[in-house]
Amino acid sequence: MIVMKFGGTSVGVPEHFAVAVRRVRDAGPLDPVVVVSALSGVTNLIVEFCRLPERRAELAERLVERHAEWMRATGVRPHEAHDLLDAWRDETAALSGRRDPLSAQDRDRLLSYGERLSAALFAAALCAAGADAVALLAGDSGLVTDERFGAAHPLPEAARLLSESLARRPPIPVVTGFLGRTADGRVTTLGRGGSDYSAALIGAALGATEIQIWTDTSGLLSADPRIVPEARPVPLLSFAEASELAYFGAKVLHPKTLLPAMERAIPVRVLNTGRPEDPGSLVTPAAGPADSAWRVKSIACKKGITAVTVASTRMLLA
């Protein structure tokens, strides 16, 4: 079994979306579980809706238009997506007249529309391509969390519940990334890197043979391409190396994404939906002996940091 996670540009760009659907359909013998982000730009729209009361009516309609334009471009128009857009209109209409800040709980509930719509669209496209697929809310599939809205953490029983729920087949599960729910059923979000984190949690719970992160770069790069145009993908890294890169500024993976995979020693492969023929980067428990061509595998940097070095002859007695 493999987990295939598709990010915002992978599902939000029609050409990339078509590649993603074909990849999942063709992976049928590998027993895939799909995890999706919201269409590119949608989460930011919802964040702005919550933050700017005076623009709520405009921003709510822009979300509808974004999905309507996408459905026209792809020809994928499931009734579930139309039902969700109707629910979005109803909920946001009730909020558009308010000028008070929204609670973190309200914000998470609104943010969930992005992933819910994306999952409905992806599952419908898989069915149209001849696969048997179903859209699922991660929370309803067992990803139960604490009540820290906006930055929720999975509860200890989440792994067991996910395993029990998602092991049932044949439909290919298309699961909402980024989302969970509290024990009493309220929607939560997992914070920055939440969709990748969802994929890792699901992969660990199911004992996947591999977790694939499909994004818009061909793996983890040797440097930031905005600074070093000649940056190239690093073919093989250890979990420790990838974690260090993520912590010090590499944008492809968030540090917490790797932890569930590390604990179960599940390889993580980073791939490019726009260039599916590229081998990408493979992150494994041990990267093997150093290749002479990769003595320094990658360089990452963070700005605005002051390093403080403390030295003392009494350090051992401190």
mmCIF file of C-alpha atoms in Angstrom:
data_model
loop_
_atom_site.group_PDB
_atom_site.id
_atom_site.type_symbol
_atom_site.label_atom_id
_atom_site.label_comp_id
_atom_site.label_asym_id
_atom_site.label_seq_id
_atom_site.Cartn_x
_atom_site.Cartn_y
_atom_site.Cartn_z
ATOM 1 C CA MET A 1 0.000 0.000 0.000
ATOM 2 C CA ILE A 2 1.231 3.506 -0.829
ATOM 3 C CA VAL A 3 0.051 6.969 0.167
ATOM 4 C CA MET A 4 -0.012 9.571 -2.622
ATOM 5 C CA LYS A 5 -0.370 13.160 -1.465
ATOM 6 C CA PHE A 6 -1.062 15.915 -4.017
ATOM 7 C CA GLY A 7 -0.471 19.561 -3.143
ATOM 8 C CA GLY A 8 -2.310 22.694 -4.216
ATOM 9 C CA THR A 9 -0.601 23.155 -7.578
ATOM 10 C CA SER A 10 -0.940 19.439 -8.341
ATOM 11 C CA VAL A 11 -4.719 19.618 -8.023
ATOM 12 C CA GLY A 12 -5.239 23.299 -8.849
ATOM 13 C CA VAL A 13 -3.590 23.362 -12.291
ATOM 14 C CA PRO A 14 -5.806 21.389 -14.726
ATOM 15 C CA GLU A 15 -2.857 19.885 -16.642
ATOM 16 C CA HIS A 16 -1.192 18.741 -13.414
ATOM 17 C CA PHE A 17 -4.504 17.451 -12.096
ATOM 18 C CA ALA A 18 -4.894 15.203 -15.146
ATOM 19 C CA VAL A 19 -1.410 13.776 -14.484
ATOM 20 C CA ALA A 20 -2.289 13.165 -10.826
ATOM 21 C CA VAL A 21 -5.478 11.291 -11.706
ATOM 22 C CA ARG A 22 -3.658 9.081 -14.216
ATOM 23 C CA ARG A 23 -0.902 8.337 -11.712
ATOM 24 C CA VAL A 24 -3.395 7.204 -9.081
ATOM 25 C CA ARG A 25 -5.448 5.161 -11.534
ATOM 26 C CA ASP A 26 -2.334 3.401 -12.826
ATOM 27 C CA ALA A 27 -1.155 2.753 -9.247
ATOM 28 C CA GLY A 28 -4.227 0.603 -8.562
ATOM 29 C CA PRO A 29 -2.213 -2.623 -8.020
ATOM 30 C CA LEU A 30 -0.213 -0.808 -5.301
ATOM 31 C CA ASP A 31 -3.399 -0.165 -3.297
ATOM 32 C CA PRO A 32 -3.118 3.649 -3.142
ATOM 33 C CA VAL A 33 -4.587 6.009 -0.567
ATOM 34 C CA VAL A 34 -4.826 9.591 -1.869
ATOM 35 C CA VAL A 35 -4.466 12.713 0.281
ATOM 36 C CA VAL A 36 -5.256 16.111 -1.259
ATOM 37 C CA SER A 37 -4.731 19.763 -0.468
ATOM 38 C CA ALA A 38 -7.118 22.529 -1.482
ATOM 39 C CA LEU A 39 -6.764 23.929 -5.008
ATOM 40 C CA SER A 40 -3.878 26.392 -5.196
ATOM 41 C CA GLY A 41 -4.874 29.809 -3.860
ATOM 42 C CA VAL A 42 -8.038 28.630 -2.118
ATOM 43 C CA THR A 43 -6.676 28.422 1.422
ATOM 44 C CA ASN A 44 -5.311 31.963 1.105
ATOM 45 C CA LEU A 45 -8.730 33.159 -0.074
ATOM 46 C CA ILE A 46 -10.388 31.661 2.991
ATOM 47 C CA VAL A 47 -7.751 33.111 5.317
ATOM 48 C CA GLU A 48 -8.406 36.540 3.787
ATOM 49 C CA PHE A 49 -12.158 36.019 4.172
ATOM 50 C CA CYS A 50 -11.663 35.431 7.887
ATOM 51 C CA ARG A 51 -9.230 38.341 8.287
ATOM 52 C CA LEU A 52 -10.969 41.077 6.278
ATOM 53 C CA PRO A 53 -14.622 41.525 7.316
ATOM 54 C CA GLU A 54 -15.179 44.365 4.850
ATOM 55 C CA ARG A 55 -14.306 42.104 1.877
ATOM 56 C CA ARG A 56 -16.092 38.929 2.920
ATOM 57 C CA ALA A 57 -18.820 39.021 0.274
ATOM 58 C CA GLU A 58 -16.265 39.548 -2.512
ATOM 59 C CA LEU A 59 -13.876 36.863 -1.258
ATOM 60 C CA ALA A 60 -16.655 34.324 -0.759
ATOM 61 C CA GLU A 61 -17.701 34.741 -4.379
ATOM 62 C CA ARG A 62 -14.098 34.500 -5.580
ATOM 63 C CA LEU A 63 -13.852 31.029 -4.038
ATOM 64 C CA VAL A 64 -16.978 29.956 -5.926
ATOM 65 C CA GLU A 65 -15.600 31.416 -9.158
ATOM 66 C CA ARG A 66 -12.236 29.678 -8.648
ATOM 67 C CA HIS A 67 -13.900 26.273 -8.478
ATOM 68 C CA ALA A 68 -16.400 27.022 -11.240
ATOM 69 C CA GLU A 69 -13.550 28.031 -13.566
ATOM 70 C CA TRP A 70 -11.613 24.892 -12.629
ATOM 71 C CA MET A 71 -14.640 22.668 -13.315
ATOM 72 C CA ARG A 72 -15.155 24.294 -16.708
ATOM 73 C CA ALA A 73 -11.483 23.711 -17.577
ATOM 74 C CA THR A 74 -11.449 20.046 -16.527
ATOM 75 C CA GLY A 75 -15.013 18.976 -17.284
ATOM 76 C CA VAL A 76 -15.254 17.486 -13.774
ATOM 77 C CA ARG A 77 -18.544 18.662 -12.236
ATOM 78 C CA PRO A 78 -19.663 16.325 -9.434
ATOM 79 C CA HIS A 79 -22.888 17.154 -7.626
ATOM 80 C CA GLU A 80 -21.007 16.835 -4.316
ATOM 81 C CA ALA A 81 -18.899 19.869 -5.267
ATOM 82 C CA HIS A 82 -21.991 21.887 -6.173
ATOM 83 C CA ASP A 83 -23.570 20.925 -2.843
ATOM 84 C CA LEU A 84 -20.442 22.068 -1.000
ATOM 85 C CA LEU A 85 -20.393 25.368 -2.887
ATOM 86 C CA ASP A 86 -24.050 25.925 -1.961
ATOM 87 C CA ALA A 87 -23.198 25.236 1.684
ATOM 88 C CA TRP A 88 -20.249 27.663 1.429
ATOM 89 C CA ARG A 89 -22.539 30.370 0.048
ATOM 90 C CA ASP A 90 -25.060 29.845 2.845
ATOM 91 C CA GLU A 91 -22.457 29.868 5.615
ATOM 92 C CA THR A 92 -20.491 32.841 4.325
ATOM 93 C CA ALA A 93 -23.640 34.872 3.631
ATOM 94 C CA ALA A 94 -24.482 34.627 7.319
ATOM 95 C CA LEU A 95 -20.978 35.879 8.196
ATOM 96 C CA SER A 96 -20.583 38.622 5.600
ATOM 97 C CA GLY A 97 -22.511 41.133 7.677
ATOM 98 C CA ARG A 98 -20.407 40.553 10.782
ATOM 99 C CA ARG A 99 -17.478 42.818 11.573
ATOM 100 C CA ASP A 100 -16.177 41.005 14.640
ATOM 101 C CA PRO A 101 -13.183 38.636 14.393
ATOM 102 C CA LEU A 102 -14.017 34.995 13.784
ATOM 103 C CA SER A 103 -13.055 32.424 16.383
ATOM 104 C CA ALA A 104 -10.334 29.875 15.662
ATOM 105 C CA GLN A 105 -13.044 27.201 15.606
ATOM 106 C CA ASP A 106 -15.057 29.130 12.984
ATOM 107 C CA ARG A 107 -11.897 29.675 10.964
ATOM 108 C CA ASP A 108 -11.063 25.966 10.896
ATOM 109 C CA ARG A 109 -14.594 25.076 9.838
ATOM 110 C CA LEU A 110 -14.409 27.540 6.929
ATOM 111 C CA LEU A 111 -10.913 26.418 5.928
ATOM 112 C CA SER A 112 -12.198 22.850 5.618
ATOM 113 C CA TYR A 113 -14.169 23.776 2.487
ATOM 114 C CA GLY A 114 -10.954 23.925 0.438
ATOM 115 C CA GLU A 115 -9.915 20.326 1.086
ATOM 116 C CA ARG A 116 -13.476 19.010 1.045
ATOM 117 C CA LEU A 117 -14.047 20.451 -2.421
ATOM 118 C CA SER A 118 -10.696 19.167 -3.677
ATOM 119 C CA ALA A 119 -11.390 15.629 -2.414
ATOM 120 C CA ALA A 120 -14.831 15.593 -4.062
ATOM 121 C CA LEU A 121 -13.363 16.735 -7.385
ATOM 122 C CA PHE A 122 -10.479 14.243 -7.296
ATOM 123 C CA ALA A 123 -12.699 11.287 -6.415
ATOM 124 C CA ALA A 124 -15.131 12.195 -9.200
ATOM 125 C CA ALA A 125 -12.294 12.432 -11.726
ATOM 126 C CA LEU A 126 -10.966 9.012 -10.685
ATOM 127 C CA CYS A 127 -14.415 7.490 -11.134
ATOM 128 C CA ALA A 128 -14.693 9.097 -14.576
ATOM 129 C CA ALA A 129 -11.297 7.569 -15.428
ATOM 130 C CA GLY A 130 -12.570 4.084 -14.593
ATOM 131 C CA ALA A 131 -11.370 3.730 -11.006
ATOM 132 C CA ASP A 132 -13.527 3.112 -7.938
ATOM 133 C CA ALA A 133 -12.944 6.038 -5.568
ATOM 134 C CA VAL A 134 -14.647 7.812 -2.689
ATOM 135 C CA ALA A 135 -13.997 11.197 -1.036
ATOM 136 C CA LEU A 136 -13.503 11.009 2.729
ATOM 137 C CA LEU A 137 -13.077 13.541 5.507
ATOM 138 C CA ALA A 138 -9.920 12.746 7.452
ATOM 139 C CA GLY A 139 -11.701 13.358 10.744
ATOM 140 C CA ASP A 140 -14.478 10.937 9.868
ATOM 141 C CA SER A 141 -11.795 8.419 8.880
ATOM 142 C CA GLY A 142 -10.190 8.466 12.314
ATOM 143 C CA LEU A 143 -7.885 11.489 12.428
ATOM 144 C CA VAL A 144 -9.085 12.700 15.826
ATOM 145 C CA THR A 145 -7.201 15.586 17.405
ATOM 146 C CA ASP A 146 -7.068 17.773 20.463
ATOM 147 C CA GLU A 147 -8.964 21.094 20.546
ATOM 148 C CA ARG A 148 -6.107 23.413 19.572
ATOM 149 C CA PHE A 149 -7.921 24.914 16.588
ATOM 150 C CA GLY A 150 -5.497 26.099 13.933
ATOM 151 C CA ALA A 151 -2.645 23.879 15.146
ATOM 152 C CA ALA A 152 -4.254 20.650 16.320
ATOM 153 C CA HIS A 153 -2.314 17.524 17.274
ATOM 154 C CA PRO A 154 -3.539 13.954 16.684
ATOM 155 C CA LEU A 155 -4.699 12.011 19.721
ATOM 156 C CA PRO A 156 -2.978 8.702 20.563
ATOM 157 C CA GLU A 157 -5.933 6.670 19.294
ATOM 158 C CA ALA A 158 -5.844 8.326 15.838
ATOM 159 C CA ALA A 159 -3.463 5.727 14.367
ATOM 160 C CA ARG A 160 -5.704 2.820 15.349
ATOM 161 C CA LEU A 161 -8.854 4.562 14.107
ATOM 162 C CA LEU A 162 -7.254 5.497 10.780
ATOM 163 C CA SER A 163 -6.054 1.939 10.278
ATOM 164 C CA GLU A 164 -9.478 0.464 11.009
ATOM 165 C CA SER A 165 -11.286 2.940 8.750
ATOM 166 C CA LEU A 166 -9.002 3.135 5.717
ATOM 167 C CA ALA A 167 -8.137 -0.561 5.525
ATOM 168 C CA ARG A 168 -11.615 -1.219 4.108
ATOM 169 C CA ARG A 169 -11.553 -1.418 0.289
ATOM 170 C CA PRO A 170 -12.044 -1.605 -2.762
ATOM 171 C CA PRO A 171 -12.811 2.118 -3.293
ATOM 172 C CA ILE A 172 -9.647 4.238 -3.481
ATOM 173 C CA PRO A 173 -9.914 6.608 -0.508
ATOM 174 C CA VAL A 174 -9.406 10.274 -1.418
ATOM 175 C CA VAL A 175 -8.822 11.845 1.986
ATOM 176 C CA THR A 176 -8.814 15.514 2.916
ATOM 177 C CA GLY A 177 -5.373 16.683 3.972
ATOM 178 C CA PHE A 178 -4.823 19.368 6.622
ATOM 179 C CA LEU A 179 -8.026 18.492 8.515
ATOM 180 C CA GLY A 180 -8.977 16.503 11.583
ATOM 181 C CA ARG A 181 -11.776 16.633 14.099
ATOM 182 C CA THR A 182 -12.171 16.732 17.846
ATOM 183 C CA ALA A 183 -13.622 13.812 19.784
ATOM 184 C CA ASP A 184 -17.029 15.524 19.683
ATOM 185 C CA GLY A 185 -16.927 16.097 15.911
ATOM 186 C CA ARG A 186 -15.727 19.693 15.442
ATOM 187 C CA VAL A 187 -13.410 20.347 12.484
ATOM 188 C CA THR A 188 -9.774 21.165 13.248
ATOM 189 C CA THR A 189 -6.777 22.033 11.091
ATOM 190 C CA LEU A 190 -3.243 20.747 11.625
ATOM 191 C CA GLY A 191 -1.367 23.985 10.955
ATOM 192 C CA ARG A 192 1.472 24.697 8.567
ATOM 193 C CA GLY A 193 2.455 21.651 6.511
ATOM 194 C CA GLY A 194 -0.811 20.031 7.554
ATOM 195 C CA SER A 195 -1.576 18.143 4.342
ATOM 196 C CA ASP A 196 1.861 16.526 4.177
ATOM 197 C CA TYR A 197 1.549 15.748 7.884
ATOM 198 C CA SER A 198 -1.840 14.104 7.230
ATOM 199 C CA ALA A 199 -0.260 11.913 4.558
ATOM 200 C CA ALA A 200 2.531 10.865 6.908
ATOM 201 C CA LEU A 201 0.097 10.090 9.734
ATOM 202 C CA ILE A 202 -2.065 7.982 7.411
ATOM 203 C CA GLY A 203 0.953 6.214 5.940
ATOM 204 C CA ALA A 204 2.289 5.384 9.394
ATOM 205 C CA ALA A 205 -1.113 4.173 10.609
ATOM 206 C CA LEU A 206 -1.519 1.863 7.621
ATOM 207 C CA GLY A 207 2.082 0.663 7.493
ATOM 208 C CA ALA A 208 2.520 1.969 3.941
ATOM 209 C CA THR A 209 5.473 0.807 1.880
ATOM 210 C CA GLU A 210 6.019 4.380 0.643
ATOM 211 C CA ILE A 211 4.647 7.889 1.112
ATOM 212 C CA GLN A 212 4.718 10.010 -2.040
ATOM 213 C CA ILE A 213 4.554 13.808 -1.836
ATOM 214 C CA TRP A 214 3.604 15.215 -5.247
ATOM 215 C CA THR A 215 4.414 18.904 -5.536
ATOM 216 C CA ASP A 216 5.725 21.478 -8.044
ATOM 217 C CA THR A 217 9.446 20.752 -7.663
ATOM 218 C CA SER A 218 11.382 17.653 -8.694
ATOM 219 C CA GLY A 219 12.373 16.709 -5.175
ATOM 220 C CA LEU A 220 14.489 18.304 -2.478
ATOM 221 C CA LEU A 221 16.971 20.625 -4.155
ATOM 222 C CA SER A 222 20.646 21.245 -3.473
ATOM 223 C CA ALA A 223 19.901 24.930 -2.761
ATOM 224 C CA ASP A 224 17.148 27.525 -3.021
ATOM 225 C CA PRO A 225 16.682 27.966 -6.803
ATOM 226 C CA ARG A 226 15.767 31.620 -6.263
ATOM 227 C CA ILE A 227 19.320 32.142 -4.998
ATOM 228 C CA VAL A 228 21.176 29.399 -6.884
ATOM 229 C CA PRO A 229 19.633 28.918 -10.353
ATOM 230 C CA GLU A 230 21.787 25.808 -10.921
ATOM 231 C CA ALA A 231 20.223 23.984 -7.955
ATOM 232 C CA ARG A 232 19.419 20.364 -8.753
ATOM 233 C CA PRO A 233 17.403 17.613 -7.065
ATOM 234 C CA VAL A 234 19.180 15.503 -4.461
ATOM 235 C CA PRO A 235 18.329 11.889 -5.334
ATOM 236 C CA LEU A 236 18.780 10.313 -1.892
ATOM 237 C CA LEU A 237 18.718 11.706 1.645
ATOM 238 C CA SER A 238 18.399 10.313 5.133
ATOM 239 C CA PHE A 239 15.566 11.375 7.431
ATOM 240 C CA ALA A 240 18.104 13.282 9.524
ATOM 241 C CA GLU A 241 19.372 15.197 6.487
ATOM 242 C CA ALA A 242 15.875 16.010 5.213
ATOM 243 C CA SER A 243 14.775 17.116 8.698
ATOM 244 C CA GLU A 244 17.731 19.487 8.995
ATOM 245 C CA LEU A 245 16.993 20.971 5.572
ATOM 246 C CA ALA A 246 13.311 21.404 6.405
ATOM 247 C CA TYR A 247 14.105 23.053 9.737
ATOM 248 C CA PHE A 248 16.593 25.466 8.186
ATOM 249 C CA GLY A 249 14.368 26.738 5.432
ATOM 250 C CA ALA A 250 13.798 24.176 2.666
ATOM 251 C CA LYS A 251 10.151 24.672 1.653
ATOM 252 C CA VAL A 252 9.290 21.290 0.125
ATOM 253 C CA LEU A 253 8.769 19.407 3.408
ATOM 254 C CA HIS A 254 7.798 20.640 6.854
ATOM 255 C CA PRO A 255 9.835 19.098 9.706
ATOM 256 C CA LYS A 256 6.811 17.528 11.418
ATOM 257 C CA THR A 257 5.856 15.781 8.168
ATOM 258 C CA LEU A 258 8.766 13.396 8.503
ATOM 259 C CA LEU A 259 8.260 12.327 12.109
ATOM 260 C CA PRO A 260 5.489 9.690 11.625
ATOM 261 C CA ALA A 261 7.375 8.222 8.658
ATOM 262 C CA MET A 262 10.640 8.173 10.631
ATOM 263 C CA GLU A 263 9.005 6.347 13.529
ATOM 264 C CA ARG A 264 7.802 3.580 11.185
ATOM 265 C CA ALA A 265 10.860 3.687 8.855
ATOM 266 C CA ILE A 266 8.632 4.386 5.822
ATOM 267 C CA PRO A 267 10.430 5.939 2.815
ATOM 268 C CA VAL A 268 9.153 9.334 1.643
ATOM 269 C CA ARG A 269 9.470 10.160 -2.052
ATOM 270 C CA VAL A 270 9.123 13.767 -3.285
ATOM 271 C CA LEU A 271 7.935 14.027 -6.906
ATOM 272 C CA ASN A 272 6.929 16.710 -9.417
ATOM 273 C CA THR A 273 3.436 16.507 -10.909
ATOM 274 C CA GLY A 274 4.521 18.849 -13.707
ATOM 275 C CA ARG A 275 7.448 16.536 -14.560
ATOM 276 C CA PRO A 276 6.284 13.062 -13.514
ATOM 277 C CA GLU A 277 9.140 11.405 -15.401
ATOM 278 C CA ASP A 278 11.708 12.958 -13.023
ATOM 279 C CA PRO A 279 12.906 10.528 -10.320
ATOM 280 C CA GLY A 280 12.553 13.104 -7.540
ATOM 281 C CA SER A 281 14.119 12.631 -4.110
ATOM 282 C CA LEU A 282 13.884 9.602 -1.848
ATOM 283 C CA VAL A 283 14.129 10.110 1.923
ATOM 284 C CA THR A 284 14.995 6.929 3.810
ATOM 285 C CA PRO A 285 16.138 5.933 7.313
ATOM 286 C CA ALA A 286 19.741 5.822 6.054
ATOM 287 C CA ALA A 287 20.983 7.396 2.844
ATOM 288 C CA GLY A 288 23.809 4.883 2.351
ATOM 289 C CA PRO A 289 27.477 5.650 1.711
ATOM 290 C CA ALA A 290 28.354 9.139 0.540
ATOM 291 C CA ASP A 291 28.652 9.599 -3.214
ATOM 292 C CA SER A 292 31.698 11.631 -4.211
ATOM 293 C CA ALA A 293 29.433 13.838 -6.314
ATOM 294 C CA TRP A 294 27.300 14.660 -3.256
ATOM 295 C CA ARG A 295 29.783 15.360 -0.460
ATOM 296 C CA VAL A 296 27.633 18.405 0.371
ATOM 297 C CA LYS A 297 24.083 17.399 -0.524
ATOM 298 C CA SER A 298 22.216 20.631 0.039
ATOM 299 C CA ILE A 299 22.416 24.089 1.567
ATOM 300 C CA ALA A 300 19.508 25.851 3.269
ATOM 301 C CA CYS A 301 19.370 29.150 5.101
ATOM 302 C CA LYS A 302 17.194 31.174 7.430
ATOM 303 C CA LYS A 303 17.224 34.958 7.599
ATOM 304 C CA GLY A 304 16.891 37.132 10.664
ATOM 305 C CA ILE A 305 18.691 34.801 13.062
ATOM 306 C CA THR A 306 21.348 35.817 15.559
ATOM 307 C CA ALA A 307 23.681 33.029 16.642
ATOM 308 C CA VAL A 308 24.896 33.160 20.237
ATOM 309 C CA THR A 309 27.870 30.991 21.245
ATOM 310 C CA VAL A 310 28.494 30.463 24.950
ATOM 311 C CA ALA A 311 31.884 29.209 26.134
ATOM 312 C CA SER A 312 32.967 28.664 29.714
ATOM 313 C CA THR A 313 35.757 26.898 31.532
ATOM 314 C CA ARG A 314 33.094 25.798 34.025
ATOM 315 C CA MET A 315 30.735 24.365 31.396
ATOM 316 C CA LEU A 316 31.072 20.820 32.741
ATOM 317 C CA LEU A 317 30.027 22.029 36.191
ATOM 318 C CA ALA A 318 27.127 24.190 35.014
#
